[in-house]
Coordinates of C-alpha atoms in Angstrom, one line a residue:
M1 CA -8.6 -10.3 46.2
K2 CA -5.9 -7.9 45.3
F3 CA -4.7 -10.6 43.0
V4 CA -8.1 -10.8 41.1
G5 CA -8.4 -7.2 41.1
S6 CA -5.3 -6.6 39.6
L7 CA -6.4 -9.4 36.7
L8 CA -9.2 -7.5 36.2
F9 CA -7.6 -3.8 36.0
L10 CA -5.4 -5.5 33.2
F11 CA -8.2 -7.0 31.7
V12 CA -9.9 -4.1 31.1
S13 CA -6.3 -1.7 30.6
M14 CA -6.1 -3.9 27.5
L15 CA -9.9 -3.7 26.1
S16 CA -9.7 0.4 26.9
R17 CA -6.5 1.0 24.9
P18 CA -6.8 1.7 21.4
C19 CA -6.8 -1.4 18.8
S20 CA -3.9 -1.6 16.3
A21 CA -5.8 -1.4 13.1
S22 CA -4.8 -1.4 9.8
T23 CA -6.4 -1.7 5.9
V24 CA -6.2 -4.5 3.5
T25 CA -7.6 -4.7 0.4
C26 CA -9.7 -7.6 -1.6
Q27 CA -11.7 -7.8 -4.9
T28 CA -14.9 -9.6 -6.9
R29 CA -17.3 -9.1 -9.4
E30 CA -21.2 -8.4 -9.1
N31 CA -23.5 -11.5 -10.1
L32 CA -21.5 -14.2 -8.4
P33 CA -24.1 -16.9 -6.9
P34 CA -24.3 -16.5 -2.8
N35 CA -22.1 -17.7 -0.1
S36 CA -19.4 -17.0 -3.4
A37 CA -15.8 -16.5 -0.7
V38 CA -14.3 -13.5 -1.9
C39 CA -10.9 -13.1 0.0
N40 CA -9.2 -14.9 3.3
L41 CA -8.0 -12.4 6.2
I42 CA -5.6 -15.0 7.3
S43 CA -3.8 -15.5 3.9
L44 CA -4.0 -11.1 4.1
F45 CA -2.2 -10.8 7.3
N46 CA 0.7 -12.2 6.4
D47 CA 1.3 -8.8 4.3
V48 CA 0.1 -7.1 6.7
P49 CA 2.6 -5.3 9.4
G50 CA 1.0 -5.2 13.1
A51 CA -1.4 -7.9 12.3
P52 CA -1.3 -10.6 14.5
N53 CA -0.7 -14.2 13.5
C54 CA -3.9 -15.6 13.1
S55 CA -4.4 -19.7 12.8
L56 CA -7.6 -21.4 12.8
V57 CA -7.4 -22.0 16.2
T58 CA -5.9 -18.6 17.8
C59 CA -8.3 -15.5 15.6
T60 CA -11.8 -15.3 15.8
F61 CA -13.2 -12.4 13.5
S62 CA -16.8 -10.8 13.3
L63 CA -18.2 -8.3 11.5
I64 CA -18.5 -4.6 13.8
Q65 CA -21.6 -4.1 11.4
Q66 CA -23.3 -6.8 9.7
G67 CA -24.9 -5.9 6.5
P68 CA -26.7 -7.4 3.8
D69 CA -24.1 -8.2 1.3
F70 CA -21.0 -10.1 3.2
A71 CA -20.5 -12.6 5.7
V72 CA -17.2 -13.3 7.7
A73 CA -16.6 -16.8 9.0
L74 CA -15.7 -16.8 12.9
S75 CA -12.5 -18.9 12.9
S76 CA -11.1 -19.0 9.2
G77 CA -11.7 -15.6 8.6
V78 CA -13.1 -15.9 5.1
I79 CA -15.3 -13.3 3.6
S80 CA -18.0 -14.4 1.1
T81 CA -21.4 -12.9 -0.5
L82 CA -24.9 -13.3 1.1
R83 CA -26.1 -12.5 -1.8
S84 CA -25.0 -12.0 -6.0
L85 CA -23.9 -8.6 -5.8
D86 CA -25.0 -6.0 -8.3
R87 CA -22.6 -3.0 -8.9
E88 CA -25.3 -0.6 -10.1
A89 CA -26.9 -0.8 -7.0
L90 CA -24.3 -0.2 -4.7
A91 CA -23.1 2.9 -6.7
V92 CA -24.5 5.0 -10.4
Q93 CA -21.1 5.5 -11.3
G94 CA -17.6 3.7 -10.2
D95 CA -15.3 0.6 -11.5
P96 CA -14.8 -1.0 -9.4
V97 CA -17.6 -0.1 -7.0
T98 CA -15.1 -0.2 -2.9
V99 CA -17.8 -1.5 -0.3
S100 CA -15.8 -1.4 3.3
L101 CA -16.4 -3.5 6.0
A102 CA -15.1 -2.5 9.8
L103 CA -13.8 -6.1 11.2
L104 CA -12.9 -7.2 14.9
V105 CA -9.9 -9.7 15.1
M106 CA -9.7 -11.4 18.5
H107 CA -6.2 -13.2 19.0
G108 CA -6.5 -14.9 22.3
A109 CA -8.4 -13.7 24.8
L110 CA -7.2 -10.0 25.4
V111 CA -5.7 -8.1 22.0
P112 CA -7.9 -6.8 19.8
F113 CA -7.4 -5.8 15.9
H114 CA -9.0 -3.5 14.0
V115 CA -9.0 -3.8 10.1
T116 CA -11.1 -2.5 7.6
V117 CA -11.2 -4.5 4.4
D118 CA -11.7 -2.8 1.3
V119 CA -14.3 -5.2 -1.0
L120 CA -13.8 -3.9 -4.6
V121 CA -16.3 -4.7 -7.1
Y122 CA -16.4 -5.6 -10.2
D123 CA -18.6 -4.6 -13.5
E124 CA -19.9 -7.0 -15.4
N125 CA -21.8 -6.1 -18.7
D126 CA -25.1 -7.2 -17.6
E127 CA -27.1 -4.0 -18.3
T128 CA -29.3 -3.6 -21.5
P129 CA -29.1 0.0 -23.4
T130 CA -32.6 0.8 -22.5
F131 CA -34.9 3.9 -24.1
Q132 CA -37.4 6.0 -22.3
S133 CA -40.3 4.5 -24.2
P134 CA -40.5 2.0 -27.4
M135 CA -41.2 4.6 -29.7
E136 CA -41.2 8.2 -29.9
S137 CA -43.0 10.7 -32.8
I138 CA -41.5 14.0 -33.9
S139 CA -42.5 16.2 -37.1
L140 CA -40.3 18.1 -39.4
K141 CA -41.1 20.7 -42.4
E142 CA -39.8 19.3 -45.3
D143 CA -37.7 22.8 -45.6
A144 CA -35.6 22.0 -42.8
V145 CA -32.1 22.5 -43.7
V146 CA -29.6 19.9 -44.1
G147 CA -27.6 19.0 -40.6
S148 CA -30.4 20.8 -38.6
R149 CA -31.1 18.5 -34.9
S150 CA -33.8 17.4 -33.5
F151 CA -33.7 15.9 -30.1
V152 CA -34.5 12.4 -29.7
Q153 CA -34.4 10.0 -26.8
R154 CA -31.1 7.9 -25.6
A155 CA -30.4 5.1 -24.3
V156 CA -28.9 4.7 -20.8
D157 CA -26.7 2.1 -20.1
R158 CA -26.0 1.8 -16.3
D159 CA -22.7 -0.5 -16.9
A160 CA -19.7 1.1 -16.5
G161 CA -16.8 2.0 -19.4
Q162 CA -17.0 0.2 -22.5
N163 CA -19.8 -2.2 -21.1
G164 CA -21.6 1.1 -20.7
N165 CA -20.4 3.2 -23.9
V166 CA -23.5 3.3 -26.5
T167 CA -23.0 3.3 -30.2
Y168 CA -26.4 3.9 -32.5
K169 CA -27.5 2.7 -35.7
I170 CA -30.3 3.4 -38.1
E171 CA -31.3 -0.3 -38.9
S172 CA -34.3 0.6 -41.2
G173 CA -37.0 2.9 -42.6
N174 CA -33.9 5.3 -43.5
K175 CA -35.3 5.9 -47.3
D176 CA -32.8 7.1 -49.5
G177 CA -30.7 7.9 -46.5
A178 CA -32.5 11.1 -45.8
F179 CA -31.3 10.8 -41.9
K180 CA -28.6 10.3 -39.8
L181 CA -27.7 10.1 -36.2
I182 CA -25.8 12.7 -34.0
V183 CA -24.1 11.7 -30.4
V184 CA -23.0 14.8 -28.2
N185 CA -21.1 13.9 -25.4
K186 CA -22.1 10.5 -25.0
D187 CA -25.4 12.6 -23.4
L188 CA -27.3 14.2 -26.4
L189 CA -28.9 12.1 -29.3
Y190 CA -29.7 13.8 -32.4
L191 CA -32.0 13.5 -35.5
T192 CA -30.8 15.3 -38.2
P193 CA -31.8 15.2 -42.2
A194 CA -28.3 14.0 -44.5
K195 CA -30.3 15.6 -47.7
S196 CA -33.3 17.7 -48.9
L197 CA -36.8 16.4 -47.9
D198 CA -40.1 16.6 -50.2
R199 CA -43.1 15.6 -48.5
E200 CA -44.8 15.4 -51.8
T201 CA -42.4 12.1 -52.5
T202 CA -42.4 10.6 -48.9
D203 CA -44.4 12.2 -45.8
H204 CA -43.5 9.7 -43.3
Y205 CA -40.9 7.9 -42.1
L206 CA -40.6 5.1 -39.2
L207 CA -36.9 4.6 -38.2
N208 CA -35.8 1.7 -36.0
I209 CA -33.4 2.8 -34.1
S210 CA -31.0 0.4 -32.6
A211 CA -28.3 1.2 -29.5
H212 CA -25.3 -1.4 -28.3
D213 CA -22.8 -1.5 -26.1
H214 CA -19.3 -2.4 -26.5
G215 CA -19.1 -5.2 -23.5
Q216 CA -18.5 -8.6 -24.5
P217 CA -20.3 -9.9 -25.7
P218 CA -22.5 -6.7 -26.5
L219 CA -26.0 -6.1 -25.5
W220 CA -28.7 -4.3 -27.9
G221 CA -32.0 -2.0 -27.4
F222 CA -34.1 -0.7 -30.4
H223 CA -36.4 2.3 -30.4
L224 CA -38.9 3.7 -33.2
I225 CA -38.8 7.0 -34.5
N226 CA -42.1 8.2 -36.5
V227 CA -40.9 11.0 -38.2
T228 CA -43.7 13.1 -40.0
I229 CA -42.8 15.3 -43.0
L230 CA -44.6 18.9 -42.8
D231 CA -45.7 20.4 -45.9
A232 CA -43.6 23.6 -46.3
N233 CA -45.8 25.0 -49.5
D234 CA -43.5 25.1 -51.6
H235 CA -45.3 24.2 -54.7
F236 CA -46.6 27.5 -57.2
P237 CA -50.3 27.0 -58.6
Q238 CA -49.8 25.9 -62.3
F239 CA -52.3 27.6 -65.1
T240 CA -53.6 25.0 -67.8
K241 CA -52.2 27.5 -70.7
K242 CA -49.3 30.4 -70.6
V243 CA -51.4 32.7 -72.8
Y244 CA -55.3 33.0 -72.7
N245 CA -57.3 34.8 -76.0
K246 CA -60.4 36.1 -76.1
Q247 CA -62.3 39.0 -77.9
L248 CA -64.8 40.8 -76.5
Q249 CA -66.9 43.7 -78.5
E250 CA -66.5 47.2 -77.5
N251 CA -70.4 47.6 -76.4
A252 CA -70.4 44.7 -74.2
P253 CA -72.6 45.1 -71.4
A254 CA -70.6 44.8 -67.6
G255 CA -70.8 41.8 -66.1
T256 CA -70.7 39.8 -69.8
F257 CA -68.6 36.2 -69.2
L258 CA -65.5 36.7 -70.9
L259 CA -63.9 33.3 -70.0
Q260 CA -62.2 30.9 -67.2
V261 CA -58.6 30.0 -66.4
S262 CA -58.1 27.1 -64.3
A263 CA -54.4 26.4 -62.1
T264 CA -53.4 23.3 -60.6
F265 CA -50.7 22.7 -57.5
T266 CA -49.7 19.5 -56.2
L267 CA -49.5 18.2 -52.2
R268 CA -48.9 15.3 -51.4
C269 CA -49.6 13.9 -54.3
I270 CA -53.1 15.4 -55.1
T271 CA -54.1 17.6 -57.7
G272 CA -56.2 20.5 -56.4
K273 CA -57.7 23.7 -58.3
A274 CA -57.3 27.2 -57.5

């Protein structure tokens, strides 16, 4: 009984001691199919001081807390994906995204080894630049100052780095180069008159805007801006004659018809009378 009690005490003592611990790093990329191998812990342990000398028969591996993304093989120590990874779902920012896994390694029956595996998940160019809506409408007065800015929707690309860096261009509808786009700090997009506007010449523009990222290959999104040019009352009425002559007798009664004058003005290519 004393011998059995001593063994039990030794077993409990070894389990209650602080486990050896270390951190290793491996990497993968998003969008790989499920069951894709990420790394082999037995191979990685060769370069980790204090790690157990594992083989297929001497160690067992287990996740301390099972998550939805990774699994570890019990005897081989191979970490693999449970599903296709989406970097943008793992974190809004950062490339790579780090997913930390806590594992327990048993070498033989009594020696636990705690290891943290930092899995680096790298980005792929899988997010298309996307506008909030397919079309928006804005109005500008025809006397708008060249260079004045009107805020318009920007595209959002959730990829990282150059995969999420967006460039804009007016693809069509920009008659006579009337407008240009200005990007401020990558977060704000403005439409600005590149020259003086004339409503009487053109009162409406439908601009087709493209947004493409800098991934390889690039991905594209498109957006329409419906621009209405408002009148600025910049046309003066023009009389039909410069000088009107009419004779009147000195004893003409009040209210006697003398003459009729007329003037015209141009508004949106329509002639009116004043």
